[in-house]
PDB file of C-alpha atoms in Angstrom:
ATOM      1  CA  MET A1004       9.073  23.071  37.231  1.00 49.00           C
ATOM      2  CA  ILE A1005       5.522  24.362  37.988  1.00 50.00           C
ATOM      3  CA  SER A1006       6.822  25.388  41.476  1.00 52.00           C
ATOM      4  CA  LEU A1007       9.324  26.681  40.499  1.00 47.00           C
ATOM      5  CA  LEU A1008       7.876  28.208  37.324  1.00 46.00           C
ATOM      6  CA  MET A1009       5.234  29.823  40.763  1.00 48.00           C
ATOM      7  CA  MET A1010       7.846  30.902  43.262  1.00 50.00           C
ATOM      8  CA  GLU A1011       8.813  33.166  40.554  1.00 51.00           C
ATOM      9  CA  ILE A1012       5.595  35.026  40.566  1.00 53.00           C
ATOM     10  CA  SER A1013       6.137  38.173  42.325  1.00 51.00           C
ATOM     11  CA  ASP A1014       3.138  40.016  41.683  1.00 54.00           C
ATOM     12  CA  GLY A1015       0.463  37.892  43.751  1.00 61.00           C
ATOM     13  CA  VAL A1016      -1.875  38.629  40.582  1.00 60.00           C
ATOM     14  CA  ASN A1017      -0.520  36.386  37.696  1.00 69.00           C
ATOM     15  CA  LYS A1018      -0.060  33.208  40.220  1.00 75.00           C
ATOM     16  CA  THR A1019      -3.556  34.128  41.111  1.00 79.00           C
ATOM     17  CA  ASN A1020      -4.097  33.597  37.685  1.00 77.00           C
ATOM     18  CA  PHE A1021      -0.830  31.324  36.948  1.00 78.00           C
ATOM     19  CA  GLU A1022      -2.382  28.691  39.898  1.00 83.00           C
ATOM     20  CA  LYS A1023      -6.077  29.029  38.113  1.00 83.00           C
ATOM     21  CA  LEU A1024      -5.123  28.177  34.640  1.00 81.00           C
ATOM     22  CA  TYR A1025      -2.614  24.966  35.409  1.00 85.00           C
ATOM     23  CA  THR A1026      -5.930  23.726  37.746  1.00 87.00           C
ATOM     24  CA  LEU A1027      -8.591  24.249  35.411  1.00 87.00           C
ATOM     25  CA  TYR A1028      -6.566  22.884  32.094  1.00 87.00           C
ATOM     26  CA  LYS A1029      -4.063  20.205  32.964  1.00 89.00           C
ATOM     27  CA  LYS A1030      -6.011  17.150  32.668  1.00 91.00           C
ATOM     28  CA  HIS A1031      -6.533  18.752  29.473  1.00 90.00           C
ATOM     29  CA  VAL A1032      -3.129  19.187  28.818  1.00 90.00           C
ATOM     30  CA  TYR A1033      -2.137  16.479  29.674  1.00 92.00           C
ATOM     31  CA  TYR A1034      -4.329  14.344  27.741  1.00 92.00           C
ATOM     32  CA  ILE A1035      -3.803  16.191  24.288  1.00 90.00           C
ATOM     33  CA  ALA A1036      -0.054  15.914  24.920  1.00 90.00           C
ATOM     34  CA  LEU A1037      -0.479  11.768  25.353  1.00 89.00           C
ATOM     35  CA  LYS A1038      -2.956  11.318  22.888  1.00 90.00           C
ATOM     36  CA  TYR A1039      -0.085  12.527  20.432  1.00 86.00           C
ATOM     37  CA  LEU A1040       2.838  11.439  21.735  1.00 87.00           C
ATOM     38  CA  ASP A1041       1.112   8.360  23.259  1.00 87.00           C
ATOM     39  CA  ASN A1042       4.532   8.354  26.691  1.00 88.00           C
ATOM     40  CA  GLN A1043       3.368   9.271  29.406  1.00 91.00           C
ATOM     41  CA  GLN A1044       6.890  10.199  29.755  1.00 92.00           C
ATOM     42  CA  GLN A1045       6.833  13.296  26.879  1.00 90.00           C
ATOM     43  CA  ALA A1046       3.043  13.763  28.035  1.00 91.00           C
ATOM     44  CA  GLU A1047       4.866  15.986  31.648  1.00 92.00           C
ATOM     45  CA  ASP A1048       7.475  17.546  29.543  1.00 92.00           C
ATOM     46  CA  ALA A1049       5.202  18.632  27.240  1.00 92.00           C
ATOM     47  CA  VAL A1050       2.811  19.639  29.878  1.00 92.00           C
ATOM     48  CA  GLN A1051       5.873  21.725  31.560  1.00 93.00           C
ATOM     49  CA  ILE A1052       7.303  22.949  28.525  1.00 92.00           C
ATOM     50  CA  THR A1053       3.340  24.610  28.098  1.00 90.00           C
ATOM     51  CA  TYR A1054       2.899  26.127  31.047  1.00 86.00           C
ATOM     52  CA  PHE A1055       6.142  28.012  30.613  1.00 87.00           C
ATOM     53  CA  LYS A1056       5.236  29.447  27.150  1.00 87.00           C
ATOM     54  CA  ALA A1057       1.776  29.679  29.318  1.00 83.00           C
ATOM     55  CA  PHE A1058       3.722  31.983  31.955  1.00 81.00           C
ATOM     56  CA  CYS A1059       6.068  32.862  29.941  1.00 82.00           C
ATOM     57  CA  ASN A1060       2.633  35.084  28.590  1.00 78.00           C
ATOM     58  CA  ILE A1061       0.551  35.425  31.665  1.00 76.00           C
ATOM     59  CA  GLU A1062      -0.190  39.232  31.864  1.00 75.00           C
ATOM     60  CA  LYS A1063      -1.862  39.087  28.395  1.00 75.00           C
ATOM     61  CA  PHE A1064      -4.637  36.600  29.735  1.00 71.00           C
ATOM     62  CA  GLU A1065      -8.016  38.151  31.303  1.00 72.00           C
ATOM     63  CA  ASN A1066     -10.182  35.663  32.880  1.00 73.00           C
ATOM     64  CA  MET A1067      -9.079  32.097  33.069  1.00 69.00           C
ATOM     65  CA  ASP A1068     -12.087  30.921  32.012  1.00 71.00           C
ATOM     66  CA  ASP A1069     -12.255  32.726  29.270  1.00 76.00           C
ATOM     67  CA  TYR A1070     -12.547  29.887  26.315  1.00 79.00           C
ATOM     68  CA  LYS A1071      -9.980  32.435  24.024  1.00 81.00           C
ATOM     69  CA  THR A1072      -7.623  31.671  26.787  1.00 81.00           C
ATOM     70  CA  LYS A1073      -8.227  27.876  26.836  1.00 84.00           C
ATOM     71  CA  GLY A1074      -8.055  27.604  23.397  1.00 85.00           C
ATOM     72  CA  TYR A1075      -4.766  29.289  23.324  1.00 86.00           C
ATOM     73  CA  ILE A1076      -3.596  26.338  26.310  1.00 88.00           C
ATOM     74  CA  PHE A1077      -4.623  23.742  23.786  1.00 89.00           C
ATOM     75  CA  THR A1078      -2.509  25.546  20.840  1.00 89.00           C
ATOM     76  CA  ILE A1079      -0.406  25.371  22.785  1.00 89.00           C
ATOM     77  CA  ALA A1080      -0.599  21.660  24.123  1.00 91.00           C
ATOM     78  CA  LYS A1081      -0.826  20.245  21.129  1.00 92.00           C
ATOM     79  CA  ARG A1082       2.116  22.703  18.909  1.00 92.00           C
ATOM     80  CA  THR A1083       4.937  21.369  21.926  1.00 92.00           C
ATOM     81  CA  ALA A1084       4.264  18.113  21.820  1.00 92.00           C
ATOM     82  CA  ILE A1085       4.165  18.374  17.784  1.00 90.00           C
ATOM     83  CA  ASP A1086       7.638  20.003  18.284  1.00 90.00           C
ATOM     84  CA  ILE A1087       8.336  17.255  20.588  1.00 89.00           C
ATOM     85  CA  LEU A1088       7.585  13.800  18.184  1.00 86.00           C
ATOM     86  CA  ARG A1089       9.252  15.358  14.915  1.00 86.00           C
ATOM     87  CA  LYS A1090      12.604  15.858  17.594  1.00 85.00           C
ATOM     88  CA  GLU A1091      11.943  12.664  18.344  1.00 79.00           C
ATOM     89  CA  LYS A1092      12.067  10.941  14.800  1.00 73.00           C
ATOM     90  CA  THR A1093      14.715  13.167  13.450  1.00 71.00           C
ATOM     91  CA  ASN A1094      16.668  11.826  16.534  1.00 63.00           C
ATOM     92  CA  VAL A1095      16.584   7.866  16.084  1.00 59.00           C
ATOM     93  CA  CYS A1096      19.242   6.203  18.150  1.00 61.00           C
ATOM     94  CA  VAL A1097      21.369   3.775  16.611  1.00 59.00           C
ATOM     95  CA  THR A1098      23.946   1.507  18.989  1.00 65.00           C
ATOM     96  CA  ASN A1099      26.979   0.160  17.158  1.00 68.00           C
ATOM     97  CA  GLU A1100      26.215  -3.451  16.972  1.00 68.00           C
ATOM     98  CA  GLN A1101      23.279  -2.384  14.871  1.00 64.00           C
ATOM     99  CA  GLU A1102      24.910   0.093  12.573  1.00 64.00           C
ATOM    100  CA  ASP A1103      27.763  -2.967  11.733  1.00 65.00           C
ATOM    101  CA  ALA A1104      24.731  -5.479  11.215  1.00 66.00           C
ATOM    102  CA  LEU A1105      23.256  -2.173   8.506  1.00 63.00           C
ATOM    103  CA  LEU A1106      27.146  -1.516   7.679  1.00 65.00           C
ATOM    104  CA  LYS A1107      27.930  -5.542   6.558  1.00 65.00           C
ATOM    105  CA  ILE A1108      24.395  -5.816   4.892  1.00 62.00           C
ATOM    106  CA  LYS A1109      25.353  -3.032   3.031  1.00 60.00           C
ATOM    107  CA  ASP A1110      28.532  -3.848   2.389  1.00 60.00           C
ATOM    108  CA  ASN A1111      27.370  -8.045   0.639  1.00 60.00           C
ATOM    109  CA  PHE A1112      24.667  -5.914  -0.771  1.00 62.00           C
ATOM    110  CA  SER A1113      26.663  -3.901  -2.737  1.00 65.00           C
ATOM    111  CA  LEU A1114      29.478  -6.909  -3.284  1.00 66.00           C
ATOM    112  CA  GLU A1115      27.170  -9.347  -3.948  1.00 71.00           C
ATOM    113  CA  LYS A1116      25.619  -6.291  -6.322  1.00 72.00           C
ATOM    114  CA  GLU A1117      28.729  -5.894  -8.291  1.00 73.00           C
ATOM    115  CA  ILE A1118      29.737 -10.217  -8.668  1.00 76.00           C
ATOM    116  CA  LEU A1119      26.481  -9.800 -10.524  1.00 76.00           C
ATOM    117  CA  LYS A1120      27.004  -6.407 -13.274  1.00 79.00           C
ATOM    118  CA  ARG A1121      30.936  -7.764 -13.721  1.00 80.00           C
ATOM    119  CA  GLU A1122      29.549 -11.752 -14.584  1.00 82.00           C
ATOM    120  CA  THR A1123      26.348  -9.903 -16.961  1.00 80.00           C
ATOM    121  CA  LYS A1124      28.893  -7.889 -18.378  1.00 82.00           C
ATOM    122  CA  LYS A1125      31.037 -10.129 -19.358  1.00 84.00           C
ATOM    123  CA  LEU A1126      27.924 -11.969 -20.935  1.00 82.00           C
ATOM    124  CA  VAL A1127      27.471  -9.721 -22.795  1.00 82.00           C
ATOM    125  CA  ASN A1128      30.214  -9.183 -24.265  1.00 82.00           C
ATOM    126  CA  SER A1129      30.641 -12.402 -25.036  1.00 84.00           C
ATOM    127  CA  LYS A1130      28.085 -12.553 -26.864  1.00 84.00           C
ATOM    128  CA  MET A1131      28.048  -9.999 -28.988  1.00 85.00           C
ATOM    129  CA  ASP A1132      30.914 -11.544 -30.593  1.00 85.00           C
ATOM    130  CA  ASP A1133      29.221 -13.909 -31.660  1.00 86.00           C
ATOM    131  CA  LEU A1134      27.508 -11.063 -33.022  1.00 87.00           C
ATOM    132  CA  SER A1135      27.916 -10.082 -36.912  1.00 90.00           C
ATOM    133  CA  GLU A1136      30.829  -6.492 -37.596  1.00 90.00           C
ATOM    134  CA  VAL A1137      28.427  -4.465 -38.146  1.00 89.00           C
ATOM    135  CA  ASP A1138      26.142  -5.114 -36.054  1.00 89.00           C
ATOM    136  CA  ARG A1139      28.985  -5.194 -32.946  1.00 89.00           C
ATOM    137  CA  LYS A1140      29.338  -2.125 -34.452  1.00 90.00           C
ATOM    138  CA  LEU A1141      25.935  -1.066 -34.924  1.00 89.00           C
ATOM    139  CA  LEU A1142      25.361  -1.532 -30.369  1.00 88.00           C
ATOM    140  CA  LYS A1143      28.877  -0.217 -29.744  1.00 88.00           C
ATOM    141  CA  LEU A1144      28.158   2.833 -31.296  1.00 89.00           C
ATOM    142  CA  LYS A1145      24.501   3.176 -29.206  1.00 88.00           C
ATOM    143  CA  TYR A1146      24.759   1.802 -26.106  1.00 84.00           C
ATOM    144  CA  ILE A1147      28.527   2.209 -25.297  1.00 84.00           C
ATOM    145  CA  ASP A1148      29.661   5.338 -27.453  1.00 87.00           C
ATOM    146  CA  GLU A1149      26.628   6.714 -26.733  1.00 88.00           C
ATOM    147  CA  LYS A1150      25.530   8.154 -29.708  1.00 89.00           C
ATOM    148  CA  LYS A1151      22.929   9.300 -31.771  1.00 91.00           C
ATOM    149  CA  ASP A1152      20.695   7.382 -34.607  1.00 90.00           C
ATOM    150  CA  LYS A1153      21.758  10.702 -36.915  1.00 91.00           C
ATOM    151  CA  GLU A1154      25.398   9.897 -35.985  1.00 91.00           C
ATOM    152  CA  ILE A1155      25.798   6.609 -36.185  1.00 90.00           C
ATOM    153  CA  ALA A1156      23.951   6.432 -39.410  1.00 91.00           C
ATOM    154  CA  GLU A1157      26.513   9.717 -40.752  1.00 91.00           C
ATOM    155  CA  GLU A1158      29.916   7.087 -39.383  1.00 90.00           C
ATOM    156  CA  LEU A1159      28.810   4.783 -40.875  1.00 88.00           C
ATOM    157  CA  GLY A1160      26.763   5.901 -44.203  1.00 90.00           C
ATOM    158  CA  ILE A1161      23.825   4.310 -43.533  1.00 89.00           C
ATOM    159  CA  PRO A1162      20.517   6.275 -44.223  1.00 91.00           C
ATOM    160  CA  TYR A1163      19.382   6.994 -40.941  1.00 89.00           C
ATOM    161  CA  ASP A1164      16.093   5.160 -41.678  1.00 90.00           C
ATOM    162  CA  ASN A1165      17.731   2.291 -41.556  1.00 92.00           C
ATOM    163  CA  VAL A1166      20.456   2.366 -38.471  1.00 90.00           C
ATOM    164  CA  ARG A1167      16.640   2.776 -36.681  1.00 91.00           C
ATOM    165  CA  VAL A1168      16.162  -1.679 -38.105  1.00 92.00           C
ATOM    166  CA  LYS A1169      18.897  -2.690 -37.722  1.00 91.00           C
ATOM    167  CA  ILE A1170      20.451  -1.213 -34.415  1.00 90.00           C
ATOM    168  CA  THR A1171      16.720  -3.076 -33.189  1.00 92.00           C
ATOM    169  CA  ARG A1172      17.221  -6.132 -35.610  1.00 92.00           C
ATOM    170  CA  ALA A1173      21.112  -6.737 -33.250  1.00 90.00           C
ATOM    171  CA  ARG A1174      19.970  -5.912 -30.990  1.00 89.00           C
ATOM    172  CA  LYS A1175      16.953  -8.023 -30.689  1.00 91.00           C
ATOM    173  CA  LYS A1176      20.263 -10.539 -31.164  1.00 89.00           C
ATOM    174  CA  LEU A1177      21.556 -10.349 -28.594  1.00 86.00           C
ATOM    175  CA  ALA A1178      18.663 -10.579 -26.513  1.00 87.00           C
ATOM    176  CA  LEU A1179      17.768 -13.913 -27.893  1.00 88.00           C
ATOM    177  CA  SER A1180      20.939 -15.406 -27.641  1.00 85.00           C
ATOM    178  CA  LEU A1181      21.363 -14.695 -23.532  1.00 81.00           C
ATOM    179  CA  LEU A1182      18.098 -15.798 -23.648  1.00 82.00           C
ATOM    180  CA  VAL A1183      19.232 -19.886 -24.917  1.00 79.00           C
ATOM    181  CA  GLU A1184      22.222 -19.681 -22.720  1.00 73.00           C
ATOM    182  CA  LYS A1185      20.563 -17.974 -19.455  1.00 67.00           C
ATOM    183  CA  GLU A1186      18.043 -21.195 -20.401  1.00 67.00           C
ATOM    184  CA  ASP A1187      21.153 -23.092 -20.583  1.00 63.00           C
ATOM    185  CA  MET A1188      22.328 -22.107 -17.625  1.00 58.00           C
ATOM    186  CA  PHE A1189      19.361 -23.308 -16.143  1.00 56.00           C
ATOM    187  CA  ASP A1190      19.492 -26.262 -17.282  1.00 59.00           C
ATOM    188  CA  GLU A1191      22.196 -27.472 -16.170  1.00 55.00           C
ATOM    189  CA  PHE A1192      21.160 -27.095 -12.907  1.00 48.00           C
TER     190      PHE A1192
END
């Protein structure tokens, strides 16, 4: 690519300047790109892109040995390497086999999760049946119907503070009942 750029330059002064620019900094530009990319092929691509960008602005360079020119070239190299890294991160390749395996894992996980959720719901419902009618009604209004304590108090005709206390007690009874069930399940094994 560099040789193609050299053929494109018709002006002898620009051609000499570009050759000087290339020979002065090619190793440094390659090193910068390699440091960021950690891949020789990509670093070489970054060098070509860097010099193409420099070629597009060759008339802006007054002195090829100038620190401003050097800094400009190194900045282009660094940013080009970072751009290549960004593109690489967004283009993660997954084979069909890997995709199928990931989908199976996801499906199995979702299925297991759904089964566990259903079993837990059945267990909670069965333990809710063991509670008193008032406790059952309080928990249903609070957690299933998602009503506020004040609404529950108005509906049941119970003082607001009493509703909060009764909900807490009913929740503790349910939790204790579920714990006993869990211990019984582990005792069977």
